[in-house]
């Protein structure tokens, strides 16, 4: 039997706050964190809302030397990773030299750092480009910086898979643990709220042009018309069960019990989208039947086609109105590589607290036969949860987490 | 044309702007004869520092400047020597 992969520590940096306590309290309460963009002037653009992390000064959390050489996404990730280690109570001596690693997801890499240095290059000349541009914009920069800071000399990697990448990273971490790593820091953070990043978002054609913060990101609602991007994400400490027991880990949240990913067929060729199969394969990987899943965190893309596909896949697997579905991301926006790791942390907290966080702002459309938990948190005994994440261009990933006795 | 002078204060300002300071190091202490490496500056930080000195003072520093001058005292002298050569050229 394969050893279990446990979540033994979590850290978050989201528009709801830096730190798990703030983020969870605001998520439970359904507090809105979407607003007009302040990080750059959004007025020339057709979409102007985002979930921004306000009041984050990296110098409050990180050494000065590190701040100079890192993009905002890496700064947020380094902060969340440090919180996750603290939450897990891991001491450096608990991890043998090559026994610890890091796998993160990054959709945008260090795009704001890169934008600033490209601006220096073209407006002032090559002598004004920071030497740290040599790596700070890399998608892998965050994994590299976490590995250096926490002396994780084992496996390191990064996955790029848009909104689905966060689950793929956690799955890769589990794979490494099954191959012998004791501990992997995993998850993802994106911070793309600069004009270059915004241009990339707009190019997908899936960004809401709404002006009202509470009526612009509306998955499974008749008014659904694209999503609102946000920034941030989560880092989790994943440990081999035996290693966790050996070091006396005392903050186990749950286990990563199942995972699968699929790719959609070419659009328009009439074949079924890949999401249903991703869910079924993840359940099979967890050796759980659909009736054993207590809660679903939806991808909640908020376009008519994507919402319909997701609702149809859920109904095909679980039946109509058969399982509670939620998407707390409606309060903070879609965080790209950081989105699914935040949902996995929310799932872990839902299991621990017996509470389903709500999908705020949404008036469910009667055309979807799903039990969407809206407006208020719902008390429930949650032993298992399914997290769904879909990336632009046809990536589908699904992960099952399960309570550990 | 009078020669510009490059001082320890200028070096500290440029180090801080470009690379920041290591938490365990007090740049206001007696650092003149401490190696940059011991002050927490690795090769990239020194490359950034050299680039900033070059563009602020309009001076060309050779590639081995930090290898040949591994302490603040030696670097300040080397930069001033280069500034002197430019002023008399």
XYZ file of C-alpha atoms in Angstrom:
494
model
C 0.000 0.000 0.000
C 1.226 3.459 -0.882
C 2.116 5.722 2.025
C -0.258 8.614 2.466
C 0.678 12.219 1.662
C -0.463 14.522 4.451
C -1.056 18.255 4.560
C 0.684 19.260 7.778
C 0.949 23.038 7.462
C -0.612 25.825 5.416
C 0.162 29.454 4.575
C -1.912 31.894 2.549
C -1.581 35.326 1.008
C -4.843 36.371 -0.621
C -6.892 39.527 -1.168
C -8.501 38.570 2.146
C -5.215 38.986 3.976
C -1.765 37.667 4.722
C -2.028 34.604 6.909
C -4.492 31.771 7.169
C -6.511 33.161 10.088
C -7.428 36.408 8.306
C -8.141 34.692 5.004
C -10.358 32.022 6.541
C -12.285 34.468 8.736
C -13.039 36.708 5.747
C -13.899 33.731 3.531
C -16.294 32.285 6.109
C -17.995 35.631 6.428
C -18.134 36.057 2.651
C -16.406 39.422 2.797
C -15.898 40.986 -0.613
C -12.283 41.760 -1.592
C -12.837 42.700 -5.236
C -12.496 46.350 -6.160
C -11.259 48.806 -8.756
C -7.586 48.238 -9.581
C -5.166 50.515 -7.725
C -1.818 48.919 -8.619
C -1.857 50.650 -12.022
C -4.242 53.020 -13.768
C -6.973 50.753 -15.160
C -8.955 53.522 -16.856
C -7.747 52.824 -20.436
C -8.793 49.161 -20.213
C -12.179 47.538 -20.789
C -11.944 45.637 -17.456
C -11.045 47.482 -14.270
C -11.801 45.201 -11.331
C -9.473 42.803 -9.535
C -8.912 41.109 -6.213
C -5.848 42.979 -4.969
C -3.783 42.297 -1.880
C -3.676 45.646 -0.159
C -1.261 46.616 2.609
C 1.407 44.035 1.814
C 4.838 45.504 2.496
C 7.367 42.760 1.731
C 9.834 44.374 4.139
C 7.535 43.458 7.011
C 7.987 39.788 6.134
C 11.273 39.266 4.281
C 14.945 40.246 4.523
C 15.875 43.378 2.602
C 18.371 41.513 0.383
C 15.635 39.138 -0.744
C 13.126 41.911 -1.440
C 15.481 43.580 -3.966
C 15.823 40.465 -6.059
C 12.267 39.165 -6.146
C 9.004 39.818 -7.939
C 5.863 40.447 -5.905
C 4.647 36.897 -6.653
C 7.803 35.439 -5.109
C 7.544 37.795 -2.125
C 3.980 36.674 -1.423
C 4.965 33.023 -1.893
C 8.005 33.302 0.379
C 5.790 34.869 3.040
C 3.164 32.120 2.726
C 5.844 29.414 2.714
C 7.346 30.734 5.957
C 3.872 30.734 7.531
C 3.297 27.172 6.333
C 6.548 25.976 7.920
C 5.629 27.719 11.144
C 2.138 26.200 11.054
C 3.617 22.736 10.514
C 6.135 23.173 13.326
C 8.921 21.806 11.133
C 12.427 22.402 12.409
C 15.326 22.314 9.932
C 16.717 19.265 11.735
C 13.496 17.377 10.924
C 14.386 17.223 7.233
C 17.501 15.387 6.048
C 19.687 17.324 3.627
C 18.157 16.016 0.390
C 14.811 14.940 1.850
C 12.942 18.193 1.333
C 11.858 19.843 -1.902
C 9.581 22.426 -3.448
C 7.098 22.338 -6.331
C 5.051 25.421 -7.131
C 2.676 26.538 -9.849
C 3.146 29.858 -11.601
C 1.008 31.179 -14.414
C 2.739 34.494 -14.887
C 6.166 34.214 -13.285
C 7.739 37.478 -12.148
C 5.781 39.541 -14.618
C 5.704 42.830 -12.721
C 9.449 42.737 -12.072
C 9.961 41.937 -15.746
C 7.708 44.761 -16.856
C 9.595 47.279 -14.740
C 12.972 46.165 -16.079
C 11.798 46.104 -19.710
C 10.541 49.620 -19.152
C 13.998 50.569 -17.852
C 15.615 48.943 -20.882
C 13.545 50.755 -23.487
C 13.168 54.121 -21.775
C 16.574 54.531 -20.104
C 18.933 51.989 -21.626
C 20.534 48.656 -20.830
C 22.684 50.072 -18.028
C 19.499 50.672 -16.029
C 18.261 47.084 -16.072
C 18.551 45.355 -12.684
C 20.981 42.467 -12.626
C 18.227 40.495 -10.851
C 16.204 40.560 -14.067
C 18.515 37.651 -14.929
C 16.226 35.404 -12.854
C 13.480 37.314 -11.014
C 11.003 37.024 -13.904
C 11.399 33.243 -14.256
C 8.397 31.064 -13.529
C 10.796 28.932 -11.501
C 12.121 31.867 -9.437
C 9.624 31.290 -6.623
C 10.504 27.609 -6.227
C 14.189 28.509 -6.361
C 13.917 31.214 -3.713
C 11.866 29.006 -1.374
C 14.383 26.205 -1.802
C 17.315 28.517 -1.011
C 15.654 30.192 1.958
C 14.498 26.970 3.616
C 17.507 24.892 2.549
C 15.455 22.370 0.617
C 18.056 20.615 -1.496
C 15.882 17.806 -2.840
C 13.546 17.936 -5.813
C 12.558 21.399 -7.090
C 10.263 22.314 -9.934
C 7.545 24.569 -11.283
C 4.370 23.835 -13.249
C 2.665 26.248 -15.622
C -0.959 25.330 -16.238
C -3.007 28.488 -15.829
C -5.751 28.021 -13.194
C -5.209 24.240 -13.114
C -1.476 24.462 -12.416
C -1.872 24.626 -8.647
C -3.428 21.169 -8.445
C -0.858 19.763 -10.863
C 1.919 21.105 -8.619
C 0.410 19.497 -5.505
C 0.071 16.234 -7.419
C 3.702 16.402 -8.512
C 4.655 16.982 -4.876
C 2.728 13.851 -3.883
C 4.506 11.929 -6.655
C 7.900 13.024 -5.283
C 6.893 12.000 -1.770
C 5.884 8.564 -3.059
C 9.332 8.339 -4.626
C 11.062 9.014 -1.348
C 10.970 12.717 -0.470
C 9.973 13.309 3.141
C 8.602 16.800 2.761
C 7.643 18.985 -0.191
C 6.525 22.611 0.020
C 3.913 22.988 -2.676
C 1.137 25.202 -3.959
C 1.325 28.365 -5.975
C 1.083 32.123 -6.059
C 0.481 34.515 -8.933
C 0.615 38.299 -8.922
C -0.196 39.593 -12.375
C -1.840 42.931 -11.614
C 0.424 45.133 -13.713
C -0.400 46.528 -17.148
C 1.589 43.820 -18.961
C -0.144 41.085 -16.981
C -3.477 42.769 -17.548
C -2.962 42.740 -21.318
C -2.368 38.986 -21.074
C -5.548 38.498 -19.030
C -7.612 40.544 -21.489
C -6.277 38.524 -24.425
C -8.110 35.451 -23.121
C -11.437 37.199 -23.721
C -12.666 35.809 -20.400
C -12.353 38.841 -18.132
C -15.503 40.496 -16.828
C -16.070 44.059 -17.975
C -18.374 44.661 -15.020
C -18.019 47.799 -12.936
C -19.743 46.650 -9.749
C -17.390 44.696 -7.444
C -20.186 42.495 -6.117
C -21.876 41.781 -9.443
C -18.990 41.125 -11.830
C -17.667 37.610 -11.109
C -20.821 35.506 -11.138
C -20.298 31.806 -11.889
C -23.461 29.713 -12.310
C -25.484 32.934 -12.463
C -27.528 34.029 -15.495
C -25.456 37.221 -15.474
C -22.154 35.293 -15.759
C -19.933 37.145 -18.196
C -16.321 36.327 -17.415
C -14.272 36.384 -14.262
C -12.356 38.902 -12.181
C -8.637 38.105 -11.754
C -7.044 38.278 -8.340
C -3.550 37.922 -6.899
C -2.074 35.663 -4.240
C -2.189 31.974 -3.440
C -1.198 29.392 -0.869
C 1.759 27.203 0.058
C 1.277 23.900 1.841
C 3.628 21.560 3.644
C 3.101 18.044 2.311
C 4.705 15.179 4.157
C 5.104 11.482 3.836
C 2.898 9.997 6.560
C 5.734 7.992 8.132
C 8.049 11.016 8.145
C 5.339 13.148 9.722
C 4.762 10.583 12.481
C 8.498 10.243 13.043
C 9.011 13.948 13.651
C 5.849 14.184 15.761
C 3.780 16.385 13.440
C 0.811 17.574 15.476
C -1.114 19.742 13.025
C -2.285 17.297 10.355
C -5.153 18.747 8.302
C -5.986 15.942 5.884
C -4.461 13.776 3.188
C -4.235 14.248 -0.547
C -6.189 11.168 -1.499
C -6.691 11.430 -5.232
C -5.802 13.387 -8.329
C -6.202 13.303 -12.085
C -5.838 15.651 -15.000
C -7.238 15.526 -18.515
C -7.150 17.682 -21.604
C -10.188 18.818 -23.570
C -10.695 17.633 -27.151
C -10.337 20.134 -29.945
C -13.172 22.694 -29.668
C -16.063 22.026 -32.003
C -15.313 18.373 -32.749
C -18.370 17.236 -30.808
C -16.606 15.085 -28.223
C -17.360 15.504 -24.517
C -15.082 17.897 -22.588
C -12.499 16.210 -20.356
C -13.741 17.428 -16.986
C -16.052 14.518 -16.107
C -13.263 12.045 -16.759
C -10.833 14.069 -14.624
C -13.274 13.934 -11.704
C -13.951 10.211 -12.138
C -10.254 9.402 -12.374
C -9.490 11.468 -9.258
C -12.224 9.636 -7.339
C -10.889 6.297 -8.569
C -7.383 7.319 -7.511
C -8.787 8.050 -4.039
C -10.773 4.773 -4.108
C -13.924 6.720 -3.260
C -17.360 6.545 -4.810
C -19.214 9.756 -5.743
C -21.579 9.213 -2.800
C -18.585 9.475 -0.452
C -17.695 13.049 -1.466
C -19.053 15.625 0.998
C -18.180 18.877 -0.743
C -17.040 20.214 -4.125
C -14.960 23.338 -4.682
C -15.942 24.356 -8.207
C -13.599 25.873 -10.753
C -16.295 28.488 -11.391
C -15.007 29.956 -14.641
C -18.094 32.174 -15.001
C -18.645 31.914 -18.723
C -21.866 30.345 -19.967
C -20.032 27.500 -21.743
C -17.579 26.703 -18.942
C -20.264 26.875 -16.243
C -22.552 24.586 -18.231
C -19.724 22.111 -18.826
C -18.824 22.089 -15.141
C -22.430 21.708 -13.962
C -22.986 18.893 -16.482
C -19.858 17.072 -15.342
C -20.896 17.379 -11.672
C -24.405 16.146 -12.391
C -23.066 13.264 -14.518
C -20.801 12.086 -11.689
C -22.840 12.921 -8.576
C -26.431 13.393 -9.748
C -28.580 16.537 -9.583
C -28.343 18.498 -6.320
C -26.528 15.514 -4.771
C -23.482 17.245 -3.246
C -22.897 20.770 -1.896
C -20.861 22.904 -4.295
C -19.055 26.110 -3.399
C -16.709 28.655 -4.973
C -15.414 31.044 -2.294
C -13.195 32.574 -4.969
C -16.134 34.816 -5.961
C -15.023 37.066 -3.079
C -11.360 37.354 -4.143
C -11.235 36.601 -7.876
C -9.466 33.842 -9.786
C -5.833 33.642 -8.679
C -4.430 31.643 -11.613
C -1.688 29.330 -10.285
C -2.569 30.378 -6.740
C -6.292 29.663 -7.007
C -6.488 25.908 -6.580
C -3.988 25.776 -3.680
C -6.190 28.303 -1.867
C -9.199 26.060 -2.530
C -7.290 23.039 -1.193
C -6.524 24.983 2.001
C -10.201 25.991 2.198
C -11.126 22.320 1.800
C -8.723 21.395 4.614
C -10.259 24.065 6.849
C -13.815 23.025 5.912
C -12.919 19.510 7.066
C -11.383 20.798 10.285
C -14.105 23.311 11.138
C -17.162 21.519 9.786
C -18.185 24.534 7.776
C -18.687 25.174 4.065
C -17.584 28.692 3.084
C -20.104 30.447 0.822
C -20.111 31.497 -2.832
C -20.927 35.153 -2.358
C -22.622 37.516 -4.829
C -24.141 34.745 -6.964
C -27.828 34.206 -7.678
C -27.797 30.624 -8.980
C -29.322 30.154 -12.387
C -32.196 27.628 -12.405
C -30.657 25.981 -15.461
C -27.936 24.327 -13.327
C -29.110 21.494 -11.077
C -26.361 21.925 -8.502
C -26.576 22.652 -4.775
C -24.542 25.856 -4.740
C -23.851 27.146 -1.215
C -24.492 30.878 -1.512
C -24.474 33.916 0.778
C -23.989 32.234 4.185
C -21.576 29.560 5.397
C -23.240 26.175 5.874
C -22.365 23.938 8.841
C -21.706 20.407 7.635
C -19.698 17.355 8.523
C -17.014 17.344 5.844
C -14.774 14.276 5.633
C -13.878 14.490 1.960
C -13.752 17.283 -0.589
C -13.160 17.493 -4.316
C -11.354 20.526 -5.751
C -11.742 21.285 -9.454
C -9.485 23.593 -11.454
C -9.552 24.285 -15.181
C -7.002 26.203 -17.190
C -7.483 28.348 -20.271
C -7.053 26.187 -23.356
C -8.502 22.950 -22.008
C -6.619 21.820 -18.885
C -8.798 19.987 -16.354
C -7.492 18.925 -12.965
C -9.303 17.402 -10.011
C -8.022 16.599 -6.523
C -9.622 14.787 -3.598
C -8.665 15.498 0.006
C -9.805 13.286 2.879
C -9.841 13.639 6.657
C -7.209 11.668 8.545
C -8.249 9.881 11.734
C 37.403 69.837 -15.201
C 37.483 68.967 -11.518
C 37.432 65.318 -10.569
C 34.327 63.783 -8.994
C 35.000 61.983 -5.747
C 33.600 58.590 -4.854
C 33.305 58.101 -1.093
C 32.462 55.281 1.286
C 29.102 57.005 1.865
C 28.399 56.861 -1.880
C 29.277 53.170 -1.937
C 26.977 52.417 1.003
C 24.114 54.322 -0.623
C 24.564 52.448 -3.897
C 24.845 49.065 -2.160
C 21.611 49.747 -0.299
C 19.731 51.003 -3.362
C 20.811 48.164 -5.593
C 21.088 45.121 -3.395
C 19.892 46.051 0.087
C 21.659 45.108 3.284
C 22.069 41.797 5.042
C 20.247 41.794 8.376
C 23.294 40.572 10.250
C 25.562 43.336 8.922
C 25.772 46.944 10.093
C 26.969 48.978 7.118
C 27.507 51.940 9.458
C 30.041 49.936 11.423
C 33.712 49.679 10.586
C 33.447 47.958 7.209
C 36.302 49.532 5.237
C 38.475 46.439 5.353
C 35.768 43.768 5.430
C 35.361 41.659 2.289
C 32.163 42.285 0.357
C 31.442 38.588 0.614
C 31.487 38.804 4.407
C 29.172 41.797 4.169
C 26.645 39.505 2.464
C 27.156 40.558 -1.155
C 27.517 37.751 -3.676
C 28.635 38.183 -7.278
C 25.259 39.316 -8.634
C 24.881 41.966 -5.943
C 28.360 43.232 -6.805
C 27.555 43.226 -10.525
C 24.505 45.363 -9.773
C 26.608 47.665 -7.588
C 29.291 48.038 -10.266
C 26.657 48.820 -12.884
C 25.155 51.515 -10.694
C 28.545 53.109 -10.024
C 29.279 53.099 -13.770
C 26.054 54.811 -14.768
C 26.027 57.331 -11.914
C 29.664 58.388 -12.364
C 29.928 57.842 -16.106
C 32.908 55.604 -15.514
C 33.917 52.259 -17.032
C 34.959 49.650 -14.488
C 36.854 46.584 -15.672
C 35.318 43.148 -15.215
C 37.665 42.113 -12.407
C 37.149 45.259 -10.329
C 35.601 43.415 -7.369
C 37.977 40.471 -7.590
C 40.951 42.816 -7.523
C 39.394 45.070 -4.880
C 37.397 42.866 -2.506
C 36.925 45.445 0.279
C 35.173 48.833 0.404
C 38.503 50.644 1.025
C 40.124 49.081 -2.035
C 37.066 49.601 -4.228
C 36.663 53.268 -3.294
C 40.348 53.820 -4.125
C 40.063 51.953 -7.422
C 36.978 53.890 -8.519
C 38.653 57.179 -7.606
C 41.766 56.186 -9.516
C 39.597 55.502 -12.561
C 37.824 58.846 -12.113
C 41.244 60.515 -11.918
C 42.382 58.873 -15.150
C 39.200 60.116 -16.865
C 39.640 63.667 -15.557
C 43.228 63.887 -16.790
C 42.505 62.231 -20.131
